[in-house]
Amino acid sequence: MTIEVFAPAKINLTLHVTGQRAGGYHLLDSLVVFADVGDRIWIEPSDQMSLEVTGPFADGVPADGRNLVWQAAELAGYTGHIRLQKNLPHGAGLGGGSADAAAILRNRFGDDVISGVGLERALALGADVPVCMCTQPQRMQGIGEKLSRVGSVPSCAIVLVNPGVCVPTPDVFRLLEQKDNPAMGTVTAGGGFEEFLSFLGHQRNDLERPAGTLAPVIWDVLDALSPSARLFQMSGSGATCYGLYASDAEANMAADHITAAYPDWWVCATRTYGSGPLS
Ligand code: C5P
């Protein structure tokens, strides 16, 4: 029976870089949420592994064992023809191959995914794989392995904007001058959207400046979001930026305006997943 998996976009609503390990990886403190837009994966069981990449962002995605989807399928014990539909820009701060790989592992191991796969093995696939194995809002610390679910995060109307440039994550980290920045504050969102905005308004994405230095079009993206969004910032190491809105109608209208002004950009109005019941 064909397995179908949805890999929602990962968004770093905040991303504080608080240090660097001897090995070079950086210590992070980030509030991560997921949105209702993403890649899709189908695995049709057979006795040989093969991979086909389709969708609007298929260009440049390896269709062999280098792809994290292939490696995750092997870890999960799946063998067959994999079809990966890339609906999201990759190298874009939205999870990319890590989100795809994590979705396969989540499908195979369910809620017990961390013990099923092993945290170390998941982390070895990609630093964002562990956080993407659960689609609830989470605080991510360490180099990506310390995860805690965050309650009371509301579902928000969001607009994602990517200007079509790929900014390599290692290059962005290399340009970051200050590595020991203050940690993220305690997430407060019990009072709903307004309180959540006020919390986010005091946090940062420390990678925004180095990413903007590498790809100045990121400043244009933030400028495009600024007149309409209640809060806007870059996600991950960029170049995708997000804007939060009070309603779906406002998000849709903003997305239409940005698309009209910048027809070559990828612009998507969607919703983030809020905190569900914590088990
Ligand atoms: O693990 P992943 O391949 O997703 O990471 C891509 C690159 O991002 C790493 O090679 C490293 O340069 C940088 N990175 C980092 N600290 C992290 C996560 C990623 O320096 N916590």
PDB file of C-alpha atoms and ligand atoms in Angstrom:
ATOM      1  CA  MET A   1       0.000   0.000   0.000  1.00  0.00           C
ATOM      2  CA  THR A   2       1.371   3.433  -0.928  1.00  0.00           C
ATOM      3  CA  ILE A   3       2.412   5.567   2.028  1.00  0.00           C
ATOM      4  CA  GLU A   4       1.589   9.295   1.814  1.00  0.00           C
ATOM      5  CA  VAL A   5       3.377  11.801   4.026  1.00  0.00           C
ATOM      6  CA  PHE A   6       2.977  15.588   4.442  1.00  0.00           C
ATOM      7  CA  ALA A   7       6.031  17.611   5.482  1.00  0.00           C
ATOM      8  CA  PRO A   8       4.825  21.012   6.752  1.00  0.00           C
ATOM      9  CA  ALA A   9       7.013  24.107   6.524  1.00  0.00           C
ATOM     10  CA  LYS A  10       9.151  24.760   9.610  1.00  0.00           C
ATOM     11  CA  ILE A  11       9.286  28.371  10.719  1.00  0.00           C
ATOM     12  CA  ASN A  12      11.691  29.797  13.278  1.00  0.00           C
ATOM     13  CA  LEU A  13       9.596  32.597  14.780  1.00  0.00           C
ATOM     14  CA  THR A  14      12.710  33.463  16.814  1.00  0.00           C
ATOM     15  CA  LEU A  15      16.305  32.327  16.457  1.00  0.00           C
ATOM     16  CA  HIS A  16      18.846  33.348  19.077  1.00  0.00           C
ATOM     17  CA  VAL A  17      22.435  32.166  18.655  1.00  0.00           C
ATOM     18  CA  THR A  18      23.828  31.783  22.169  1.00  0.00           C
ATOM     19  CA  GLY A  19      27.241  30.154  21.622  1.00  0.00           C
ATOM     20  CA  GLN A  20      29.355  27.860  19.515  1.00  0.00           C
ATOM     21  CA  ARG A  21      30.601  24.345  20.223  1.00  0.00           C
ATOM     22  CA  ALA A  22      34.225  23.364  19.726  1.00  0.00           C
ATOM     23  CA  GLY A  23      33.131  21.302  16.694  1.00  0.00           C
ATOM     24  CA  GLY A  24      31.803  24.419  14.986  1.00  0.00           C
ATOM     25  CA  TYR A  25      28.046  23.924  15.394  1.00  0.00           C
ATOM     26  CA  HIS A  26      26.217  26.805  17.022  1.00  0.00           C
ATOM     27  CA  LEU A  27      24.055  26.762  20.137  1.00  0.00           C
ATOM     28  CA  LEU A  28      20.569  27.980  19.386  1.00  0.00           C
ATOM     29  CA  ASP A  29      17.490  29.066  21.280  1.00  0.00           C
ATOM     30  CA  SER A  30      14.546  29.147  18.909  1.00  0.00           C
ATOM     31  CA  LEU A  31      10.756  29.042  18.927  1.00  0.00           C
ATOM     32  CA  VAL A  32       9.782  26.741  16.084  1.00  0.00           C
ATOM     33  CA  VAL A  33       6.287  26.357  14.651  1.00  0.00           C
ATOM     34  CA  PHE A  34       4.886  24.596  11.583  1.00  0.00           C
ATOM     35  CA  ALA A  35       2.528  25.866   8.898  1.00  0.00           C
ATOM     36  CA  ASP A  36      -0.133  24.264   6.754  1.00  0.00           C
ATOM     37  CA  VAL A  37       1.877  24.327   3.524  1.00  0.00           C
ATOM     38  CA  GLY A  38       4.575  21.843   2.670  1.00  0.00           C
ATOM     39  CA  ASP A  39       6.145  19.125   0.582  1.00  0.00           C
ATOM     40  CA  ARG A  40       4.437  15.781  -0.074  1.00  0.00           C
ATOM     41  CA  ILE A  41       6.011  12.368  -0.250  1.00  0.00           C
ATOM     42  CA  TRP A  42       4.631   9.078  -1.525  1.00  0.00           C
ATOM     43  CA  ILE A  43       6.429   5.757  -1.056  1.00  0.00           C
ATOM     44  CA  GLU A  44       5.238   2.857  -3.182  1.00  0.00           C
ATOM     45  CA  PRO A  45       6.737  -0.348  -1.746  1.00  0.00           C
ATOM     46  CA  SER A  46       8.877  -2.451  -4.085  1.00  0.00           C
ATOM     47  CA  ASP A  47      12.133  -4.372  -3.754  1.00  0.00           C
ATOM     48  CA  GLN A  48      14.323  -1.507  -5.002  1.00  0.00           C
ATOM     49  CA  MET A  49      14.783   2.056  -3.815  1.00  0.00           C
ATOM     50  CA  SER A  50      14.279   4.846  -6.383  1.00  0.00           C
ATOM     51  CA  LEU A  51      13.463   8.547  -6.084  1.00  0.00           C
ATOM     52  CA  GLU A  52      11.632  10.950  -8.360  1.00  0.00           C
ATOM     53  CA  VAL A  53      11.471  14.664  -7.515  1.00  0.00           C
ATOM     54  CA  THR A  54       8.543  16.700  -8.872  1.00  0.00           C
ATOM     55  CA  GLY A  55       6.786  19.971  -8.051  1.00  0.00           C
ATOM     56  CA  PRO A  56       7.529  23.684  -8.534  1.00  0.00           C
ATOM     57  CA  PHE A  57      10.824  23.547  -6.575  1.00  0.00           C
ATOM     58  CA  ALA A  58      12.207  20.250  -7.925  1.00  0.00           C
ATOM     59  CA  ASP A  59      15.144  21.931  -9.689  1.00  0.00           C
ATOM     60  CA  GLY A  60      18.479  21.274  -8.017  1.00  0.00           C
ATOM     61  CA  VAL A  61      17.149  18.613  -5.618  1.00  0.00           C
ATOM     62  CA  PRO A  62      19.180  15.377  -5.837  1.00  0.00           C
ATOM     63  CA  ALA A  63      17.138  12.340  -6.882  1.00  0.00           C
ATOM     64  CA  ASP A  64      19.404   9.696  -5.370  1.00  0.00           C
ATOM     65  CA  GLY A  65      20.927   8.502  -2.080  1.00  0.00           C
ATOM     66  CA  ARG A  66      22.237  12.006  -1.280  1.00  0.00           C
ATOM     67  CA  ASN A  67      18.673  13.138  -0.658  1.00  0.00           C
ATOM     68  CA  LEU A  68      17.724  13.066   3.052  1.00  0.00           C
ATOM     69  CA  VAL A  69      14.371  11.560   2.065  1.00  0.00           C
ATOM     70  CA  TRP A  70      16.166   8.490   0.727  1.00  0.00           C
ATOM     71  CA  GLN A  71      18.305   8.231   3.882  1.00  0.00           C
ATOM     72  CA  ALA A  72      15.278   8.638   6.164  1.00  0.00           C
ATOM     73  CA  ALA A  73      13.350   5.975   4.235  1.00  0.00           C
ATOM     74  CA  GLU A  74      16.256   3.566   4.786  1.00  0.00           C
ATOM     75  CA  LEU A  75      16.324   4.417   8.508  1.00  0.00           C
ATOM     76  CA  ALA A  76      12.582   3.797   8.673  1.00  0.00           C
ATOM     77  CA  GLY A  77      12.958   0.432   6.923  1.00  0.00           C
ATOM     78  CA  TYR A  78      10.963   1.485   3.849  1.00  0.00           C
ATOM     79  CA  THR A  79      12.059   0.270   0.391  1.00  0.00           C
ATOM     80  CA  GLY A  80      10.316   1.370  -2.780  1.00  0.00           C
ATOM     81  CA  HIS A  81       9.713   4.134  -5.277  1.00  0.00           C
ATOM     82  CA  ILE A  82       9.674   7.513  -3.533  1.00  0.00           C
ATOM     83  CA  ARG A  83       7.982  10.486  -5.148  1.00  0.00           C
ATOM     84  CA  LEU A  84       8.924  13.775  -3.515  1.00  0.00           C
ATOM     85  CA  GLN A  85       6.802  16.778  -4.477  1.00  0.00           C
ATOM     86  CA  LYS A  86       8.781  19.929  -3.615  1.00  0.00           C
ATOM     87  CA  ASN A  87       6.183  22.623  -3.028  1.00  0.00           C
ATOM     88  CA  LEU A  88       8.427  24.737  -0.811  1.00  0.00           C
ATOM     89  CA  PRO A  89      11.574  26.618  -1.780  1.00  0.00           C
ATOM     90  CA  HIS A  90      14.634  24.778  -0.433  1.00  0.00           C
ATOM     91  CA  GLY A  91      17.761  26.240   1.118  1.00  0.00           C
ATOM     92  CA  ALA A  92      15.206  28.740   2.332  1.00  0.00           C
ATOM     93  CA  GLY A  93      14.928  28.536   6.126  1.00  0.00           C
ATOM     94  CA  LEU A  94      11.767  26.407   5.983  1.00  0.00           C
ATOM     95  CA  GLY A  95      13.164  23.011   6.932  1.00  0.00           C
ATOM     96  CA  GLY A  96      13.843  21.725   3.408  1.00  0.00           C
ATOM     97  CA  GLY A  97      15.239  18.196   3.258  1.00  0.00           C
ATOM     98  CA  SER A  98      15.295  17.955   7.071  1.00  0.00           C
ATOM     99  CA  ALA A  99      11.535  18.528   7.233  1.00  0.00           C
ATOM    100  CA  ASP A 100      10.980  15.932   4.488  1.00  0.00           C
ATOM    101  CA  ALA A 101      13.172  13.357   6.233  1.00  0.00           C
ATOM    102  CA  ALA A 102      11.532  14.019   9.609  1.00  0.00           C
ATOM    103  CA  ALA A 103       8.073  13.543   8.103  1.00  0.00           C
ATOM    104  CA  ILE A 104       9.010  10.044   6.932  1.00  0.00           C
ATOM    105  CA  LEU A 105      10.401   9.155  10.354  1.00  0.00           C
ATOM    106  CA  ARG A 106       7.273  10.535  12.072  1.00  0.00           C
ATOM    107  CA  ASN A 107       5.086   8.462   9.765  1.00  0.00           C
ATOM    108  CA  ARG A 108       7.019   5.290  10.574  1.00  0.00           C
ATOM    109  CA  PHE A 109       7.502   5.690  14.322  1.00  0.00           C
ATOM    110  CA  GLY A 110       4.521   7.855  15.324  1.00  0.00           C
ATOM    111  CA  ASP A 111       4.633   9.665  18.660  1.00  0.00           C
ATOM    112  CA  ASP A 112       7.537   7.534  19.780  1.00  0.00           C
ATOM    113  CA  VAL A 113       9.714   8.809  16.974  1.00  0.00           C
ATOM    114  CA  ILE A 114      12.675   9.999  19.066  1.00  0.00           C
ATOM    115  CA  SER A 115      13.159   6.628  20.752  1.00  0.00           C
ATOM    116  CA  GLY A 116      12.332   4.759  17.517  1.00  0.00           C
ATOM    117  CA  VAL A 117      15.000   6.492  15.467  1.00  0.00           C
ATOM    118  CA  GLY A 118      17.456   7.585  18.155  1.00  0.00           C
ATOM    119  CA  LEU A 119      18.153  11.268  18.687  1.00  0.00           C
ATOM    120  CA  GLU A 120      21.773  10.988  17.552  1.00  0.00           C
ATOM    121  CA  ARG A 121      20.855   9.348  14.264  1.00  0.00           C
ATOM    122  CA  ALA A 122      18.134  11.917  13.593  1.00  0.00           C
ATOM    123  CA  LEU A 123      20.544  14.758  14.387  1.00  0.00           C
ATOM    124  CA  ALA A 124      23.175  13.227  12.109  1.00  0.00           C
ATOM    125  CA  LEU A 125      20.747  13.549   9.192  1.00  0.00           C
ATOM    126  CA  GLY A 126      20.381  17.274   9.844  1.00  0.00           C
ATOM    127  CA  ALA A 127      20.257  19.640  12.829  1.00  0.00           C
ATOM    128  CA  ASP A 128      16.604  20.467  12.057  1.00  0.00           C
ATOM    129  CA  VAL A 129      15.456  16.844  11.778  1.00  0.00           C
ATOM    130  CA  PRO A 130      14.650  16.278  15.491  1.00  0.00           C
ATOM    131  CA  VAL A 131      12.483  19.418  15.796  1.00  0.00           C
ATOM    132  CA  CYS A 132      10.627  18.568  12.583  1.00  0.00           C
ATOM    133  CA  MET A 133       9.697  15.119  13.914  1.00  0.00           C
ATOM    134  CA  CYS A 134       6.926  16.779  15.961  1.00  0.00           C
ATOM    135  CA  THR A 135       4.700  19.417  14.350  1.00  0.00           C
ATOM    136  CA  GLN A 136       3.752  21.132  17.631  1.00  0.00           C
ATOM    137  CA  PRO A 137       5.265  24.507  18.620  1.00  0.00           C
ATOM    138  CA  GLN A 138       8.581  23.762  20.324  1.00  0.00           C
ATOM    139  CA  ARG A 139      11.484  25.531  21.937  1.00  0.00           C
ATOM    140  CA  MET A 140      14.660  24.204  20.319  1.00  0.00           C
ATOM    141  CA  GLN A 141      17.988  24.539  22.126  1.00  0.00           C
ATOM    142  CA  GLY A 142      21.483  23.064  22.020  1.00  0.00           C
ATOM    143  CA  ILE A 143      22.432  22.500  18.385  1.00  0.00           C
ATOM    144  CA  GLY A 144      18.886  21.326  17.742  1.00  0.00           C
ATOM    145  CA  GLU A 145      18.624  18.311  20.042  1.00  0.00           C
ATOM    146  CA  LYS A 146      17.073  19.883  23.171  1.00  0.00           C
ATOM    147  CA  LEU A 147      13.377  20.133  22.509  1.00  0.00           C
ATOM    148  CA  SER A 148      10.456  21.110  24.661  1.00  0.00           C
ATOM    149  CA  ARG A 149       6.868  21.592  23.607  1.00  0.00           C
ATOM    150  CA  VAL A 150       5.487  25.064  24.262  1.00  0.00           C
ATOM    151  CA  GLY A 151       1.881  25.337  25.382  1.00  0.00           C
ATOM    152  CA  SER A 152      -0.543  28.177  24.599  1.00  0.00           C
ATOM    153  CA  VAL A 153       1.006  29.204  21.283  1.00  0.00           C
ATOM    154  CA  PRO A 154      -1.937  30.377  19.172  1.00  0.00           C
ATOM    155  CA  SER A 155      -2.468  29.349  15.570  1.00  0.00           C
ATOM    156  CA  CYS A 156      -1.636  32.476  13.527  1.00  0.00           C
ATOM    157  CA  ALA A 157      -2.379  33.749  10.046  1.00  0.00           C
ATOM    158  CA  ILE A 158       1.011  34.024   8.360  1.00  0.00           C
ATOM    159  CA  VAL A 159       2.469  35.126   5.044  1.00  0.00           C
ATOM    160  CA  LEU A 160       5.708  33.483   3.891  1.00  0.00           C
ATOM    161  CA  VAL A 161       7.810  35.304   1.303  1.00  0.00           C
ATOM    162  CA  ASN A 162      10.893  33.963  -0.475  1.00  0.00           C
ATOM    163  CA  PRO A 163      12.670  36.115  -3.064  1.00  0.00           C
ATOM    164  CA  GLY A 164      14.162  33.163  -4.969  1.00  0.00           C
ATOM    165  CA  VAL A 165      17.715  33.312  -3.650  1.00  0.00           C
ATOM    166  CA  CYS A 166      19.327  30.376  -1.881  1.00  0.00           C
ATOM    167  CA  VAL A 167      21.504  31.386   1.075  1.00  0.00           C
ATOM    168  CA  PRO A 168      23.757  28.522   2.230  1.00  0.00           C
ATOM    169  CA  THR A 169      23.370  28.049   5.997  1.00  0.00           C
ATOM    170  CA  PRO A 170      27.115  27.554   6.715  1.00  0.00           C
ATOM    171  CA  ASP A 171      27.893  30.880   4.967  1.00  0.00           C
ATOM    172  CA  VAL A 172      25.305  32.706   7.075  1.00  0.00           C
ATOM    173  CA  PHE A 173      26.709  31.304  10.329  1.00  0.00           C
ATOM    174  CA  ARG A 174      30.249  32.180   9.178  1.00  0.00           C
ATOM    175  CA  LEU A 175      29.271  35.832   8.758  1.00  0.00           C
ATOM    176  CA  LEU A 176      27.712  36.034  12.224  1.00  0.00           C
ATOM    177  CA  GLU A 177      30.048  38.254  14.256  1.00  0.00           C
ATOM    178  CA  GLN A 178      28.641  37.859  17.779  1.00  0.00           C
ATOM    179  CA  LYS A 179      28.141  34.213  18.767  1.00  0.00           C
ATOM    180  CA  ASP A 180      27.193  34.587  22.443  1.00  0.00           C
ATOM    181  CA  ASN A 181      23.945  36.505  22.278  1.00  0.00           C
ATOM    182  CA  PRO A 182      21.270  36.581  24.986  1.00  0.00           C
ATOM    183  CA  ALA A 183      18.880  33.613  25.123  1.00  0.00           C
ATOM    184  CA  MET A 184      15.220  33.779  24.175  1.00  0.00           C
ATOM    185  CA  GLY A 185      12.810  34.843  26.912  1.00  0.00           C
ATOM    186  CA  THR A 186      10.143  32.544  28.334  1.00  0.00           C
ATOM    187  CA  VAL A 187       7.354  32.192  25.805  1.00  0.00           C
ATOM    188  CA  THR A 188       4.221  33.956  26.983  1.00  0.00           C
ATOM    189  CA  ALA A 189       1.130  33.496  24.911  1.00  0.00           C
ATOM    190  CA  GLY A 190      -1.579  32.475  27.366  1.00  0.00           C
ATOM    191  CA  GLY A 191      -3.483  35.663  26.558  1.00  0.00           C
ATOM    192  CA  GLY A 192      -3.724  34.857  22.839  1.00  0.00           C
ATOM    193  CA  PHE A 193      -2.440  36.591  19.721  1.00  0.00           C
ATOM    194  CA  GLU A 194      -1.756  40.059  21.176  1.00  0.00           C
ATOM    195  CA  GLU A 195       0.269  38.709  24.088  1.00  0.00           C
ATOM    196  CA  PHE A 196       2.116  36.382  21.739  1.00  0.00           C
ATOM    197  CA  LEU A 197       2.984  39.328  19.456  1.00  0.00           C
ATOM    198  CA  SER A 198       4.249  41.307  22.389  1.00  0.00           C
ATOM    199  CA  PHE A 199       6.480  38.370  23.421  1.00  0.00           C
ATOM    200  CA  LEU A 200       7.808  37.955  19.865  1.00  0.00           C
ATOM    201  CA  GLY A 201       8.405  41.688  19.562  1.00  0.00           C
ATOM    202  CA  HIS A 202      11.116  41.400  22.216  1.00  0.00           C
ATOM    203  CA  GLN A 203      12.913  38.468  20.537  1.00  0.00           C
ATOM    204  CA  ARG A 204      15.241  38.281  17.520  1.00  0.00           C
ATOM    205  CA  ASN A 205      16.613  36.259  14.663  1.00  0.00           C
ATOM    206  CA  ASP A 206      20.375  36.715  15.074  1.00  0.00           C
ATOM    207  CA  LEU A 207      20.966  35.331  11.567  1.00  0.00           C
ATOM    208  CA  GLU A 208      18.951  38.086   9.888  1.00  0.00           C
ATOM    209  CA  ARG A 209      21.853  40.521   9.651  1.00  0.00           C
ATOM    210  CA  PRO A 210      24.447  38.080   8.229  1.00  0.00           C
ATOM    211  CA  ALA A 211      21.874  36.602   5.819  1.00  0.00           C
ATOM    212  CA  GLY A 212      20.899  40.109   4.683  1.00  0.00           C
ATOM    213  CA  THR A 213      24.568  40.935   4.123  1.00  0.00           C
ATOM    214  CA  LEU A 214      24.899  37.860   1.886  1.00  0.00           C
ATOM    215  CA  ALA A 215      21.587  38.436   0.101  1.00  0.00           C
ATOM    216  CA  PRO A 216      20.458  42.085   0.427  1.00  0.00           C
ATOM    217  CA  VAL A 217      17.140  41.211  -1.272  1.00  0.00           C
ATOM    218  CA  ILE A 218      16.142  39.945   2.207  1.00  0.00           C
ATOM    219  CA  TRP A 219      15.884  43.617   3.273  1.00  0.00           C
ATOM    220  CA  ASP A 220      13.465  44.155   0.351  1.00  0.00           C
ATOM    221  CA  VAL A 221      11.367  41.202   1.529  1.00  0.00           C
ATOM    222  CA  LEU A 222      11.173  42.605   5.060  1.00  0.00           C
ATOM    223  CA  ASP A 223      10.277  46.033   3.612  1.00  0.00           C
ATOM    224  CA  ALA A 224       7.505  44.432   1.548  1.00  0.00           C
ATOM    225  CA  LEU A 225       6.004  42.836   4.669  1.00  0.00           C
ATOM    226  CA  SER A 226       6.398  45.863   6.910  1.00  0.00           C
ATOM    227  CA  PRO A 227       3.341  47.969   5.914  1.00  0.00           C
ATOM    228  CA  SER A 228       0.834  45.167   6.519  1.00  0.00           C
ATOM    229  CA  ALA A 229       2.247  42.622   8.998  1.00  0.00           C
ATOM    230  CA  ARG A 230       1.732  42.924  12.755  1.00  0.00           C
ATOM    231  CA  LEU A 231       5.204  41.400  13.142  1.00  0.00           C
ATOM    232  CA  PHE A 232       7.764  40.334  10.536  1.00  0.00           C
ATOM    233  CA  GLN A 233      11.137  38.621  10.626  1.00  0.00           C
ATOM    234  CA  MET A 234      13.319  36.143   8.773  1.00  0.00           C
ATOM    235  CA  SER A 235      12.961  32.373   9.382  1.00  0.00           C
ATOM    236  CA  GLY A 236      16.006  30.159  10.036  1.00  0.00           C
ATOM    237  CA  SER A 237      19.041  31.197   8.016  1.00  0.00           C
ATOM    238  CA  GLY A 238      16.782  32.737   5.338  1.00  0.00           C
ATOM    239  CA  ALA A 239      15.995  33.855   2.843  1.00  0.00           C
ATOM    240  CA  THR A 240      12.296  33.248   3.598  1.00  0.00           C
ATOM    241  CA  CYS A 241      10.727  35.888   5.828  1.00  0.00           C
ATOM    242  CA  TYR A 242       7.373  35.710   7.568  1.00  0.00           C
ATOM    243  CA  GLY A 243       4.712  38.200   8.530  1.00  0.00           C
ATOM    244  CA  LEU A 244       2.019  37.547  11.146  1.00  0.00           C
ATOM    245  CA  TYR A 245      -1.541  38.872  10.724  1.00  0.00           C
ATOM    246  CA  ALA A 246      -4.615  39.177  12.899  1.00  0.00           C
ATOM    247  CA  SER A 247      -6.821  37.309  10.404  1.00  0.00           C
ATOM    248  CA  ASP A 248      -6.700  35.074   7.319  1.00  0.00           C
ATOM    249  CA  ALA A 249      -8.400  37.859   5.325  1.00  0.00           C
ATOM    250  CA  GLU A 250      -5.595  40.319   6.160  1.00  0.00           C
ATOM    251  CA  ALA A 251      -2.937  37.720   5.346  1.00  0.00           C
ATOM    252  CA  ASN A 252      -4.571  36.909   1.997  1.00  0.00           C
ATOM    253  CA  MET A 253      -4.825  40.587   1.097  1.00  0.00           C
ATOM    254  CA  ALA A 254      -1.167  41.218   2.007  1.00  0.00           C
ATOM    255  CA  ALA A 255      -0.063  38.196  -0.016  1.00  0.00           C
ATOM    256  CA  ASP A 256      -1.996  39.504  -3.044  1.00  0.00           C
ATOM    257  CA  HIS A 257      -0.348  42.932  -2.732  1.00  0.00           C
ATOM    258  CA  ILE A 258       3.161  41.509  -2.412  1.00  0.00           C
ATOM    259  CA  THR A 259       2.591  39.142  -5.344  1.00  0.00           C
ATOM    260  CA  ALA A 260       1.375  42.049  -7.496  1.00  0.00           C
ATOM    261  CA  ALA A 261       4.472  44.106  -6.642  1.00  0.00           C
ATOM    262  CA  TYR A 262       6.971  41.220  -6.895  1.00  0.00           C
ATOM    263  CA  PRO A 263       5.568  38.610  -9.285  1.00  0.00           C
ATOM    264  CA  ASP A 264       8.812  36.580  -9.267  1.00  0.00           C
ATOM    265  CA  TRP A 265       8.769  35.969  -5.506  1.00  0.00           C
ATOM    266  CA  TRP A 266       7.176  32.958  -3.819  1.00  0.00           C
ATOM    267  CA  VAL A 267       4.420  34.310  -1.599  1.00  0.00           C
ATOM    268  CA  CYS A 268       2.118  32.105   0.458  1.00  0.00           C
ATOM    269  CA  ALA A 269      -0.659  32.984   2.912  1.00  0.00           C
ATOM    270  CA  THR A 270      -1.357  30.126   5.304  1.00  0.00           C
ATOM    271  CA  ARG A 271      -1.784  29.331   9.031  1.00  0.00           C
ATOM    272  CA  THR A 272       0.631  28.068  11.653  1.00  0.00           C
ATOM    273  CA  TYR A 273      -0.297  25.116  13.852  1.00  0.00           C
ATOM    274  CA  GLY A 274      -0.910  26.235  17.430  1.00  0.00           C
ATOM    275  CA  SER A 275      -0.238  24.189  20.568  1.00  0.00           C
ATOM    276  CA  GLY A 276      -2.497  21.162  20.829  1.00  0.00           C
ATOM    277  CA  PRO A 277      -3.213  19.323  24.049  1.00  0.00           C
ATOM    278  CA  LEU A 278       0.126  18.420  25.630  1.00  0.00           C
ATOM    279  CA  SER A 279       0.432  14.736  26.409  1.00  0.00           C
TER     280      SER A 279
HETATM  281  O1  C5P B   1      22.802  19.987  10.160  1.00  0.00           O
HETATM  282  P1  C5P B   1      22.560  20.751   8.894  1.00  0.00           P
HETATM  283  O2  C5P B   1      23.185  20.066   7.708  1.00  0.00           O
HETATM  284  O3  C5P B   1      21.149  21.106   8.665  1.00  0.00           O
HETATM  285  O4  C5P B   1      23.319  22.138   9.099  1.00  0.00           O
HETATM  286  C1  C5P B   1      23.767  22.900   8.005  1.00  0.00           C
HETATM  287  C2  C5P B   1      24.900  23.792   8.454  1.00  0.00           C
HETATM  288  O5  C5P B   1      24.405  24.799   9.326  1.00  0.00           O
HETATM  289  C3  C5P B   1      26.009  23.110   9.233  1.00  0.00           C
HETATM  290  O6  C5P B   1      26.986  22.564   8.394  1.00  0.00           O
HETATM  291  C4  C5P B   1      26.560  24.249  10.085  1.00  0.00           C
HETATM  292  O7  C5P B   1      27.461  25.014   9.315  1.00  0.00           O
HETATM  293  C5  C5P B   1      25.343  25.129  10.328  1.00  0.00           C
HETATM  294  N1  C5P B   1      24.723  24.898  11.643  1.00  0.00           N
HETATM  295  C6  C5P B   1      25.357  25.370  12.800  1.00  0.00           C
HETATM  296  N2  C5P B   1      24.766  25.177  14.024  1.00  0.00           N
HETATM  297  C7  C5P B   1      23.571  24.546  14.128  1.00  0.00           C
HETATM  298  C8  C5P B   1      22.911  24.073  12.972  1.00  0.00           C
HETATM  299  C9  C5P B   1      23.513  24.254  11.743  1.00  0.00           C
HETATM  300  O8  C5P B   1      26.434  25.956  12.728  1.00  0.00           O
HETATM  301  N3  C5P B   1      23.029  24.381  15.336  1.00  0.00           N
END
